[in-house]
Structure formats: C-alpha cells, structure tokens
Amino acid sequence: MNKKKWFAVVLTGLFALTLLAGCGNSGKETLNLYSWVDNFDEDMIKKFEEENNVKVNYTNFANNEELLAKLKAGGADYDLIQPSDYMVASMIKQDLLEPLDLNNIPNFQYVTDRFKNPEYDPDNKYSIIYTSGVTGIAYNKKYVTEEPKHWEDLWNAKYKGKVLLLDDNREVIGMSLKKAGKSNSSTNDEEISAAVDDLRNLVPNVLAFDTDSIKQKMIAEEGWIAMMWSGDAAFTQAENPDIEFVVPEEGSTIWSDNYAIPKGAKNKALAEKFINFMLDPQNSAKNYESIGYSNPVTEAKQYQSEEYNNNHMINLTDDELGRTEWLLDVGDKIQMYDRFWSELKSGR
Amino acid sequence: MKSNTLNRKNPLLSIHSFLMMAFIYIPVIVIIVYSFNDSRLSMSWEGFTFDWYLSLLDNRNVMEALKNSLIIALTSTIVSTVLGTMAAIAMRKLMSKSKGAIAGLLYMPIVVPDIIMGLSLLVLFSQLGLDLGKTTVIIAHITFSISYVYVIVSSRMANMGNQLEEAASDLGATQWETFRYVVLPSIWPGVIAGALIAFTLSIDDFLISFFVAGPNSSTLPIYIYSSVKRGISPEINALCTIMILVSVALIILAQWLLNRGNREEKKTSMLPF
C-alpha cells in the first residue's frame, strides 16, 4: 500500500469509530433519565421499554447540586430528572423546568392528597412526588432503654459521645428550631441563634456529624442514638434488629424526591408517559417494594407484601406525617445558617 | 548492590520505606479484601464470598457503564496514539527555535489540573453547542491522552539516533518507506506502551469525564462516585478491585514493553511519571 492509501484507511477507520460511538442506539426513541443511583427497579424500566418500544438511558448524579450544575452548564439533553423538594423550588425560580401536562399523566389521581400541591411547587405545575422520608430519631434498644419521644432526648448526658447527627446545616439547625417549637425554616435572627446556642450544649454528646456512613455507625453500634432519615432507619433496622425509629412529638423535617422535566427536553411526551407508567398502582407497588422507599400511591397497598406494608419506617402514620414540615428557602439567611454551622462544627 | 548495603547499614531507611509503602497501599488492600466480604456492610468481616462479583454481572447499570467506558477508552486510545505518535515524529524533525515552546505546549495537559481541563472543555463544548454525551467525553480523553503518548513515544525516539534513518535514505528508501520499515518498527514498543497508558488513563479518569459527560455516557468511575452516596456496598469494592487489577496489569505491560525494546541497548527507562 502506498502512503496515501494507508492514511485514507486509518482516517476512515477513525471516523467510523467516532460515528459508532456517537450513536450507539439503533434509532429507537430514547428517554434520558437523570436520577439517583438505583432509584428504580430494573425490571420495571425493562417493562416500560418493552411496552413502548423505547430505550431508557439511566444516568446518575450524587446530589442535587450536581444535578443543578449539569442543567445550568447546558448541552446535556435530559428528559426527566429527580430533584429533591428544595431543589424543585430553586429550579422553578431559575426557570429551569418545563411545566407538566397533567392530562398526560392521568395516574396522578392516585397520588395521596398529602403529597399533592406541596408548598415548594403549588398545584404541581412542575413536579410530581416520587418518594419521601422524614427525619427522626433512630436508637438502639440495647443502650437506649427508654423510648425517646422528644429531640430533647439527644441532649441526655447518658449518651455522651454516642449521638450521631446528620452533616447538614439546615437539617440540624432546623431540628433545634423544631425542638424549641419554631419553624425549621425560621428566618428570625434571634430564633436561629437561640437554636444554635442550644446545639452548642449538644456538641459534647456528639460522636460525629455524618450523613454518608451514619448507617454503618449505627449498625456497628458505635453510636446509640442518631438523627436519621426514615429510609436509612429502615435499612439499618434490616441489618440490626435492635434499632428502632421514632418521629419526635414536636415534629420534624420531611423531604421528597420528585419527577420534573428540564426546560427544552426533547422527549417531554415520553417523560410524561414514564411518570404515568410508574404511578400506576400495580407498577408502583412492584417498583417501590424493590427499591424499599415509601410509595405515595395509596391504591398500591393491595398489591404490596405484608412485610412492606407493615414496615413502620416506610409507611409513616398520618399523625407522624402531620407534624412534619418541608425545609423552605430561607433567602439571604442561609449565610447565617452557614456561618453558625461552621462555628458549631469547629467547636467555637 | 549499593542499595542493599545501604539497607543493611541503616534499618531506619527500611522502616521508613515500609511505612511509606503501607501508607500508599493499605487503602487499596482494604478495598480488595472487603470486596470478598460476605456482608452488605463494609464494617465487619462475615466470611469469604464471590457473590459481589457475580451480582455485578447482573447489574444493568454497571454493565452499561462498563460498555461506555470501553467504547470511550478504545476510541480515544486509537485516536490519541495516532496523533501523539505523529506529533512525536514531527517534533523530532522540527529544528526551529520554537521547538521548546511547542514541546512545552504538548506537555501542558499533563501539568494542567484536571479540574481546569474539565471546566474549560465543558465551556468550549457548550459554546460550540455540542450535546454532551459519549462524543464529548471521547474528545476530552483524546485531548489529555495525546500528551502522554507524545511523551512516551518521544522518549523512545530519543534513544534511536539518526543513523538508521540516514542509512535508509542513502539506500534509496523514500520518506514513507523509511518511516514504515525503519522508524516505526523501532519506536513500536513506545507506541504500544503509549497506547496502553492512554487506555488506562481513559478508563480511570473521573474528573474530566464528570464535567463533560451527558446522558448515555456514564463511565465506571462516574457510576462509582454516584453510588457512594448510597453507602459503599461490597459490589462497589468488587468493581474497584477489578479496575485496580486491570490498570496495574496494563501499566506493567507498558513498562515491560518499553524495557524490552531498550534491552538491546542495555538501558532501562521508566515511565516518565
């Protein structure tokens, strides 16, 4: 072969490869889903793909801020995303979401009333709930013999060095505010600093501020009593049956993950179809049971196993949910939360 | 020999090196050991199992990420090896004063922090209106791999000398024939070593991919990163173990190829980083 031919062959090969890489899927319609890791049952995704002859591209983010950054940078064509409650509010404010057409999502009727029309997205204009959880107290019966009923119990001197807190300023300061009977999204300077002063007295009891491995620390019994999300508590209880969970009487914080469609999504109709599919009572029963989160579709109860239905941490009572509050945007006061938080953690 | 006597004379030195090695390798060893742990929690040891490796095979998301990683690594390796080798050859012929400056530019991506590479590529892609996806990740990986291939191939060429090429042209070989039958065979180990390094870097890269990835382009490192939030399951340990083993194997192969080529000249060269 002469020089020219050789180069021609190499170049053609390269172009072919790049093209191949560029379009891996064979012309099928695709739904680009961007969500948390393992947030859906794989079989349900497969079922959706088969029923509609489409492909679901499921990519993951690790936190809401990463999701926001990806959307704002532009260029990434996601059709369906799953932001948490406060992130929905912030995305609406920044005009990053496409309004949903609820006519295309008839199964929305099955969502329990409590989770319709949430404060962060009135009238469900932009989002529909996917799952939710509540911050409460997880404790180990072996060491904490009396059932804790109040946040106050974390302050008990008996638990010195055995208390675990979430590593999250809004959650922890919000908890202290709830303890004092205030809103967890207070913007009142005095309320906030009183709550932080109170937390300073809790610090000697604290083993760690930890969100990511708090479950391991409870299971290994390094910590006796912890501020924990209900879903994580269900997971720890499955591993260590001595662990129990309560939602304190003065109330606590609730969070949710939601479906939303980013502005300019190419496959909006397919994304809505997917939401509708997942909200179908039978489908949702299968999906939520497999991933182990709370199902907002109450009609699904009849299709779910006893074991799932009886798990208190997944199916919180109306009474417990009734005393919870969403974390709302606190505007500029977030700087105050941030400053107090770093002071608190550095022990000043 | 010299180092042996040093060791015998100075026990502190061997203690020091042992501690350094432990510091570097203990985290890796822990990951490998716990990938065989028969418990969903990384904390306590409950017995030996291969289950996590098997369940990896069943995990559609892991397989998808693996497929993406391989497509991206193969494509970017081929392109960057060709371009990097061409750059090395061109630079050798270059006599101009600007040679140093151009060589510096070629080294640059090795020195520039990944986060800046990632960010600048992201800005570039969105300015160009290019949709983020596999193509953008491949372009990004080619960008940084070229430098590594260039460095390895040109260090190989530095050992080659001009005589062979001159002899070939004296004997009537065309430029192309000289390249094809004289230059290429003698730099071949360097080219392959460069390709292996490029492949390893592409498979391992997180930061740059993280910035420029879009739908349908999650690589293994990105998948691992987003899984950690859920608690580190032994499945992730198993995945990391496989990645470590593959990377180590490729690096050893690259090193071996570089030295095999050099042995005739009684020189050993280490990878330059």
PDB file of N, CA, C and O in Angstrom, chain A residues 124-171:
ATOM      1  N   ASN A 124     -48.692  21.477  41.684  1.00  0.00           N
ATOM      2  CA  ASN A 124     -47.909  20.518  40.897  1.00  0.00           C
ATOM      3  C   ASN A 124     -47.704  20.973  39.467  1.00  0.00           C
ATOM      4  O   ASN A 124     -47.851  20.202  38.522  1.00  0.00           O
ATOM      5  N   LYS A 125     -47.364  22.226  39.340  1.00  0.00           N
ATOM      6  CA  LYS A 125     -47.180  22.752  37.994  1.00  0.00           C
ATOM      7  C   LYS A 125     -45.947  22.155  37.320  1.00  0.00           C
ATOM      8  O   LYS A 125     -45.944  21.910  36.125  1.00  0.00           O
ATOM      9  N   TYR A 126     -44.904  21.907  38.137  1.00  0.00           N
ATOM     10  CA  TYR A 126     -43.637  21.468  37.552  1.00  0.00           C
ATOM     11  C   TYR A 126     -43.158  20.106  38.037  1.00  0.00           C
ATOM     12  O   TYR A 126     -42.209  19.558  37.505  1.00  0.00           O
ATOM     13  N   SER A 127     -43.766  19.593  39.098  1.00  0.00           N
ATOM     14  CA  SER A 127     -43.191  18.377  39.672  1.00  0.00           C
ATOM     15  C   SER A 127     -44.271  17.472  40.256  1.00  0.00           C
ATOM     16  O   SER A 127     -45.355  17.930  40.586  1.00  0.00           O
ATOM     17  N   ILE A 128     -43.921  16.189  40.332  1.00  0.00           N
ATOM     18  CA  ILE A 128     -44.785  15.214  40.993  1.00  0.00           C
ATOM     19  C   ILE A 128     -43.897  14.420  41.926  1.00  0.00           C
ATOM     20  O   ILE A 128     -42.760  14.061  41.572  1.00  0.00           O
ATOM     21  N   ILE A 129     -44.408  14.137  43.108  1.00  0.00           N
ATOM     22  CA  ILE A 129     -43.588  13.448  44.096  1.00  0.00           C
ATOM     23  C   ILE A 129     -43.213  12.046  43.627  1.00  0.00           C
ATOM     24  O   ILE A 129     -43.998  11.373  42.953  1.00  0.00           O
ATOM     25  N   TYR A 130     -41.978  11.633  43.949  1.00  0.00           N
ATOM     26  CA  TYR A 130     -41.574  10.257  43.680  1.00  0.00           C
ATOM     27  C   TYR A 130     -41.511   9.460  44.975  1.00  0.00           C
ATOM     28  O   TYR A 130     -42.086   8.390  45.088  1.00  0.00           O
ATOM     29  N   THR A 131     -40.806   9.989  45.946  1.00  0.00           N
ATOM     30  CA  THR A 131     -40.780   9.328  47.245  1.00  0.00           C
ATOM     31  C   THR A 131     -40.459  10.362  48.308  1.00  0.00           C
ATOM     32  O   THR A 131     -40.050  11.471  47.989  1.00  0.00           O
ATOM     33  N   SER A 132     -40.673   9.987  49.563  1.00  0.00           N
ATOM     34  CA  SER A 132     -40.415  10.956  50.622  1.00  0.00           C
ATOM     35  C   SER A 132     -39.909  10.257  51.866  1.00  0.00           C
ATOM     36  O   SER A 132     -39.971   9.037  51.964  1.00  0.00           O
ATOM     37  N   GLY A 133     -39.419  11.030  52.792  1.00  0.00           N
ATOM     38  CA  GLY A 133     -38.956  10.489  54.058  1.00  0.00           C
ATOM     39  C   GLY A 133     -38.966  11.574  55.110  1.00  0.00           C
ATOM     40  O   GLY A 133     -39.139  12.750  54.790  1.00  0.00           O
ATOM     41  N   VAL A 134     -38.791  11.150  56.353  1.00  0.00           N
ATOM     42  CA  VAL A 134     -38.893  12.082  57.464  1.00  0.00           C
ATOM     43  C   VAL A 134     -37.639  11.932  58.323  1.00  0.00           C
ATOM     44  O   VAL A 134     -37.116  10.843  58.470  1.00  0.00           O
ATOM     45  N   THR A 135     -37.164  13.069  58.869  1.00  0.00           N
ATOM     46  CA  THR A 135     -36.037  12.989  59.789  1.00  0.00           C
ATOM     47  C   THR A 135     -36.566  12.666  61.183  1.00  0.00           C
ATOM     48  O   THR A 135     -37.494  13.313  61.651  1.00  0.00           O
ATOM     49  N   GLY A 136     -35.999  11.659  61.824  1.00  0.00           N
ATOM     50  CA  GLY A 136     -36.452  11.300  63.162  1.00  0.00           C
ATOM     51  C   GLY A 136     -35.285  10.825  64.001  1.00  0.00           C
ATOM     52  O   GLY A 136     -34.126  11.083  63.672  1.00  0.00           O
ATOM     53  N   ILE A 137     -35.617  10.118  65.074  1.00  0.00           N
ATOM     54  CA  ILE A 137     -34.567   9.593  65.945  1.00  0.00           C
ATOM     55  C   ILE A 137     -34.494   8.082  65.775  1.00  0.00           C
ATOM     56  O   ILE A 137     -35.480   7.378  65.986  1.00  0.00           O
ATOM     57  N   ALA A 138     -33.319   7.592  65.395  1.00  0.00           N
ATOM     58  CA  ALA A 138     -33.089   6.153  65.377  1.00  0.00           C
ATOM     59  C   ALA A 138     -32.302   5.832  66.633  1.00  0.00           C
ATOM     60  O   ALA A 138     -31.392   6.579  67.006  1.00  0.00           O
ATOM     61  N   TYR A 139     -32.661   4.755  67.307  1.00  0.00           N
ATOM     62  CA  TYR A 139     -31.927   4.425  68.533  1.00  0.00           C
ATOM     63  C   TYR A 139     -31.808   2.919  68.679  1.00  0.00           C
ATOM     64  O   TYR A 139     -32.598   2.160  68.117  1.00  0.00           O
ATOM     65  N   ASN A 140     -30.808   2.524  69.451  1.00  0.00           N
ATOM     66  CA  ASN A 140     -30.572   1.115  69.682  1.00  0.00           C
ATOM     67  C   ASN A 140     -31.156   0.725  71.043  1.00  0.00           C
ATOM     68  O   ASN A 140     -30.717   1.224  72.083  1.00  0.00           O
ATOM     69  N   LYS A 141     -32.144  -0.170  71.005  1.00  0.00           N
ATOM     70  CA  LYS A 141     -32.857  -0.566  72.225  1.00  0.00           C
ATOM     71  C   LYS A 141     -31.934  -1.059  73.337  1.00  0.00           C
ATOM     72  O   LYS A 141     -32.240  -0.932  74.514  1.00  0.00           O
ATOM     73  N   LYS A 142     -30.834  -1.662  72.925  1.00  0.00           N
ATOM     74  CA  LYS A 142     -29.920  -2.226  73.919  1.00  0.00           C
ATOM     75  C   LYS A 142     -29.336  -1.166  74.843  1.00  0.00           C
ATOM     76  O   LYS A 142     -29.083  -1.409  76.010  1.00  0.00           O
ATOM     77  N   TYR A 143     -29.077   0.005  74.263  1.00  0.00           N
ATOM     78  CA  TYR A 143     -28.400   1.047  75.044  1.00  0.00           C
ATOM     79  C   TYR A 143     -29.353   2.153  75.469  1.00  0.00           C
ATOM     80  O   TYR A 143     -29.148   2.793  76.488  1.00  0.00           O
ATOM     81  N   VAL A 144     -30.363   2.391  74.635  1.00  0.00           N
ATOM     82  CA  VAL A 144     -31.327   3.448  74.944  1.00  0.00           C
ATOM     83  C   VAL A 144     -32.597   2.740  75.386  1.00  0.00           C
ATOM     84  O   VAL A 144     -33.413   2.330  74.569  1.00  0.00           O
ATOM     85  N   THR A 145     -32.732   2.558  76.696  1.00  0.00           N
ATOM     86  CA  THR A 145     -33.783   1.671  77.177  1.00  0.00           C
ATOM     87  C   THR A 145     -35.145   2.338  77.196  1.00  0.00           C
ATOM     88  O   THR A 145     -36.165   1.681  77.084  1.00  0.00           O
ATOM     89  N   GLU A 146     -35.154   3.655  77.354  1.00  0.00           N
ATOM     90  CA  GLU A 146     -36.434   4.342  77.366  1.00  0.00           C
ATOM     91  C   GLU A 146     -36.707   4.915  75.975  1.00  0.00           C
ATOM     92  O   GLU A 146     -35.841   5.588  75.410  1.00  0.00           O
ATOM     93  N   GLU A 147     -37.865   4.677  75.416  1.00  0.00           N
ATOM     94  CA  GLU A 147     -38.151   5.180  74.073  1.00  0.00           C
ATOM     95  C   GLU A 147     -38.070   6.706  74.028  1.00  0.00           C
ATOM     96  O   GLU A 147     -38.784   7.383  74.759  1.00  0.00           O
ATOM     97  N   PRO A 148     -37.203   7.248  73.194  1.00  0.00           N
ATOM     98  CA  PRO A 148     -37.125   8.706  73.102  1.00  0.00           C
ATOM     99  C   PRO A 148     -38.401   9.245  72.443  1.00  0.00           C
ATOM    100  O   PRO A 148     -38.895   8.645  71.494  1.00  0.00           O
ATOM    101  N   LYS A 149     -38.910  10.345  72.969  1.00  0.00           N
ATOM    102  CA  LYS A 149     -40.122  10.908  72.381  1.00  0.00           C
ATOM    103  C   LYS A 149     -39.881  12.314  71.876  1.00  0.00           C
ATOM    104  O   LYS A 149     -40.676  12.854  71.118  1.00  0.00           O
ATOM    105  N   HIS A 150     -38.788  12.910  72.346  1.00  0.00           N
ATOM    106  CA  HIS A 150     -38.521  14.304  72.011  1.00  0.00           C
ATOM    107  C   HIS A 150     -37.094  14.456  71.529  1.00  0.00           C
ATOM    108  O   HIS A 150     -36.220  13.681  71.903  1.00  0.00           O
ATOM    109  N   TRP A 151     -36.854  15.504  70.750  1.00  0.00           N
ATOM    110  CA  TRP A 151     -35.478  15.811  70.325  1.00  0.00           C
ATOM    111  C   TRP A 151     -34.594  16.014  71.551  1.00  0.00           C
ATOM    112  O   TRP A 151     -33.415  15.684  71.545  1.00  0.00           O
ATOM    113  N   GLU A 152     -35.180  16.581  72.598  1.00  0.00           N
ATOM    114  CA  GLU A 152     -34.520  16.800  73.882  1.00  0.00           C
ATOM    115  C   GLU A 152     -33.686  15.592  74.327  1.00  0.00           C
ATOM    116  O   GLU A 152     -32.616  15.739  74.930  1.00  0.00           O
ATOM    117  N   ASP A 153     -34.181  14.390  73.999  1.00  0.00           N
ATOM    118  CA  ASP A 153     -33.502  13.184  74.477  1.00  0.00           C
ATOM    119  C   ASP A 153     -32.078  13.031  73.930  1.00  0.00           C
ATOM    120  O   ASP A 153     -31.266  12.342  74.535  1.00  0.00           O
ATOM    121  N   LEU A 154     -31.796  13.672  72.810  1.00  0.00           N
ATOM    122  CA  LEU A 154     -30.426  13.607  72.294  1.00  0.00           C
ATOM    123  C   LEU A 154     -29.469  14.312  73.249  1.00  0.00           C
ATOM    124  O   LEU A 154     -28.273  14.021  73.285  1.00  0.00           O
ATOM    125  N   TRP A 155     -30.007  15.269  74.013  1.00  0.00           N
ATOM    126  CA  TRP A 155     -29.177  16.078  74.919  1.00  0.00           C
ATOM    127  C   TRP A 155     -28.860  15.319  76.223  1.00  0.00           C
ATOM    128  O   TRP A 155     -28.066  15.777  77.008  1.00  0.00           O
ATOM    129  N   ASN A 156     -29.519  14.182  76.438  1.00  0.00           N
ATOM    130  CA  ASN A 156     -29.350  13.425  77.664  1.00  0.00           C
ATOM    131  C   ASN A 156     -27.879  13.078  77.913  1.00  0.00           C
ATOM    132  O   ASN A 156     -27.221  12.477  77.061  1.00  0.00           O
ATOM    133  N   ALA A 157     -27.363  13.429  79.101  1.00  0.00           N
ATOM    134  CA  ALA A 157     -25.932  13.235  79.410  1.00  0.00           C
ATOM    135  C   ALA A 157     -25.518  11.767  79.378  1.00  0.00           C
ATOM    136  O   ALA A 157     -24.343  11.448  79.214  1.00  0.00           O
ATOM    137  N   LYS A 158     -26.497  10.869  79.508  1.00  0.00           N
ATOM    138  CA  LYS A 158     -26.190   9.431  79.454  1.00  0.00           C
ATOM    139  C   LYS A 158     -25.583   9.021  78.115  1.00  0.00           C
ATOM    140  O   LYS A 158     -24.901   8.018  78.016  1.00  0.00           O
ATOM    141  N   TYR A 159     -25.911   9.787  77.068  1.00  0.00           N
ATOM    142  CA  TYR A 159     -25.481   9.387  75.725  1.00  0.00           C
ATOM    143  C   TYR A 159     -24.235  10.134  75.269  1.00  0.00           C
ATOM    144  O   TYR A 159     -23.995  10.297  74.081  1.00  0.00           O
ATOM    145  N   LYS A 160     -23.435  10.579  76.230  1.00  0.00           N
ATOM    146  CA  LYS A 160     -22.228  11.332  75.907  1.00  0.00           C
ATOM    147  C   LYS A 160     -21.348  10.551  74.914  1.00  0.00           C
ATOM    148  O   LYS A 160     -21.027   9.381  75.137  1.00  0.00           O
ATOM    149  N   GLY A 161     -21.010  11.194  73.801  1.00  0.00           N
ATOM    150  CA  GLY A 161     -20.137  10.560  72.810  1.00  0.00           C
ATOM    151  C   GLY A 161     -20.800   9.457  72.005  1.00  0.00           C
ATOM    152  O   GLY A 161     -20.134   8.721  71.298  1.00  0.00           O
ATOM    153  N   LYS A 162     -22.127   9.336  72.110  1.00  0.00           N
ATOM    154  CA  LYS A 162     -22.804   8.256  71.392  1.00  0.00           C
ATOM    155  C   LYS A 162     -23.896   8.776  70.453  1.00  0.00           C
ATOM    156  O   LYS A 162     -24.675   8.001  69.920  1.00  0.00           O
ATOM    157  N   VAL A 163     -23.963  10.098  70.299  1.00  0.00           N
ATOM    158  CA  VAL A 163     -25.024  10.684  69.470  1.00  0.00           C
ATOM    159  C   VAL A 163     -24.477  10.986  68.068  1.00  0.00           C
ATOM    160  O   VAL A 163     -23.385  11.525  67.917  1.00  0.00           O
ATOM    161  N   LEU A 164     -25.238  10.605  67.053  1.00  0.00           N
ATOM    162  CA  LEU A 164     -24.845  10.899  65.669  1.00  0.00           C
ATOM    163  C   LEU A 164     -25.805  11.925  65.082  1.00  0.00           C
ATOM    164  O   LEU A 164     -27.021  11.808  65.241  1.00  0.00           O
ATOM    165  N   LEU A 165     -25.248  12.930  64.413  1.00  0.00           N
ATOM    166  CA  LEU A 165     -26.099  13.918  63.748  1.00  0.00           C
ATOM    167  C   LEU A 165     -25.806  13.925  62.264  1.00  0.00           C
ATOM    168  O   LEU A 165     -24.708  13.592  61.828  1.00  0.00           O
ATOM    169  N   LEU A 166     -26.806  14.332  61.483  1.00  0.00           N
ATOM    170  CA  LEU A 166     -26.585  14.476  60.047  1.00  0.00           C
ATOM    171  C   LEU A 166     -25.599  15.615  59.815  1.00  0.00           C
ATOM    172  O   LEU A 166     -25.547  16.562  60.590  1.00  0.00           O
ATOM    173  N   ASP A 167     -24.828  15.506  58.751  1.00  0.00           N
ATOM    174  CA  ASP A 167     -23.881  16.563  58.428  1.00  0.00           C
ATOM    175  C   ASP A 167     -24.555  17.525  57.461  1.00  0.00           C
ATOM    176  O   ASP A 167     -24.245  17.556  56.283  1.00  0.00           O
ATOM    177  N   ASP A 168     -25.519  18.299  57.971  1.00  0.00           N
ATOM    178  CA  ASP A 168     -26.329  19.131  57.091  1.00  0.00           C
ATOM    179  C   ASP A 168     -26.844  20.302  57.915  1.00  0.00           C
ATOM    180  O   ASP A 168     -27.571  20.101  58.887  1.00  0.00           O
ATOM    181  N   ASN A 169     -26.462  21.515  57.538  1.00  0.00           N
ATOM    182  CA  ASN A 169     -26.782  22.657  58.395  1.00  0.00           C
ATOM    183  C   ASN A 169     -28.285  22.895  58.561  1.00  0.00           C
ATOM    184  O   ASN A 169     -28.771  23.087  59.669  1.00  0.00           O
ATOM    185  N   ARG A 170     -29.029  22.826  57.450  1.00  0.00           N
ATOM    186  CA  ARG A 170     -30.469  23.090  57.555  1.00  0.00           C
ATOM    187  C   ARG A 170     -31.158  22.017  58.397  1.00  0.00           C
ATOM    188  O   ARG A 170     -32.049  22.314  59.192  1.00  0.00           O
ATOM    189  N   GLU A 171     -30.754  20.774  58.218  1.00  0.00           N
ATOM    190  CA  GLU A 171     -31.378  19.681  58.984  1.00  0.00           C
ATOM    191  C   GLU A 171     -31.127  19.850  60.482  1.00  0.00           C
ATOM    192  O   GLU A 171     -32.048  19.773  61.287  1.00  0.00           O
TER     193      GLU A 171
END
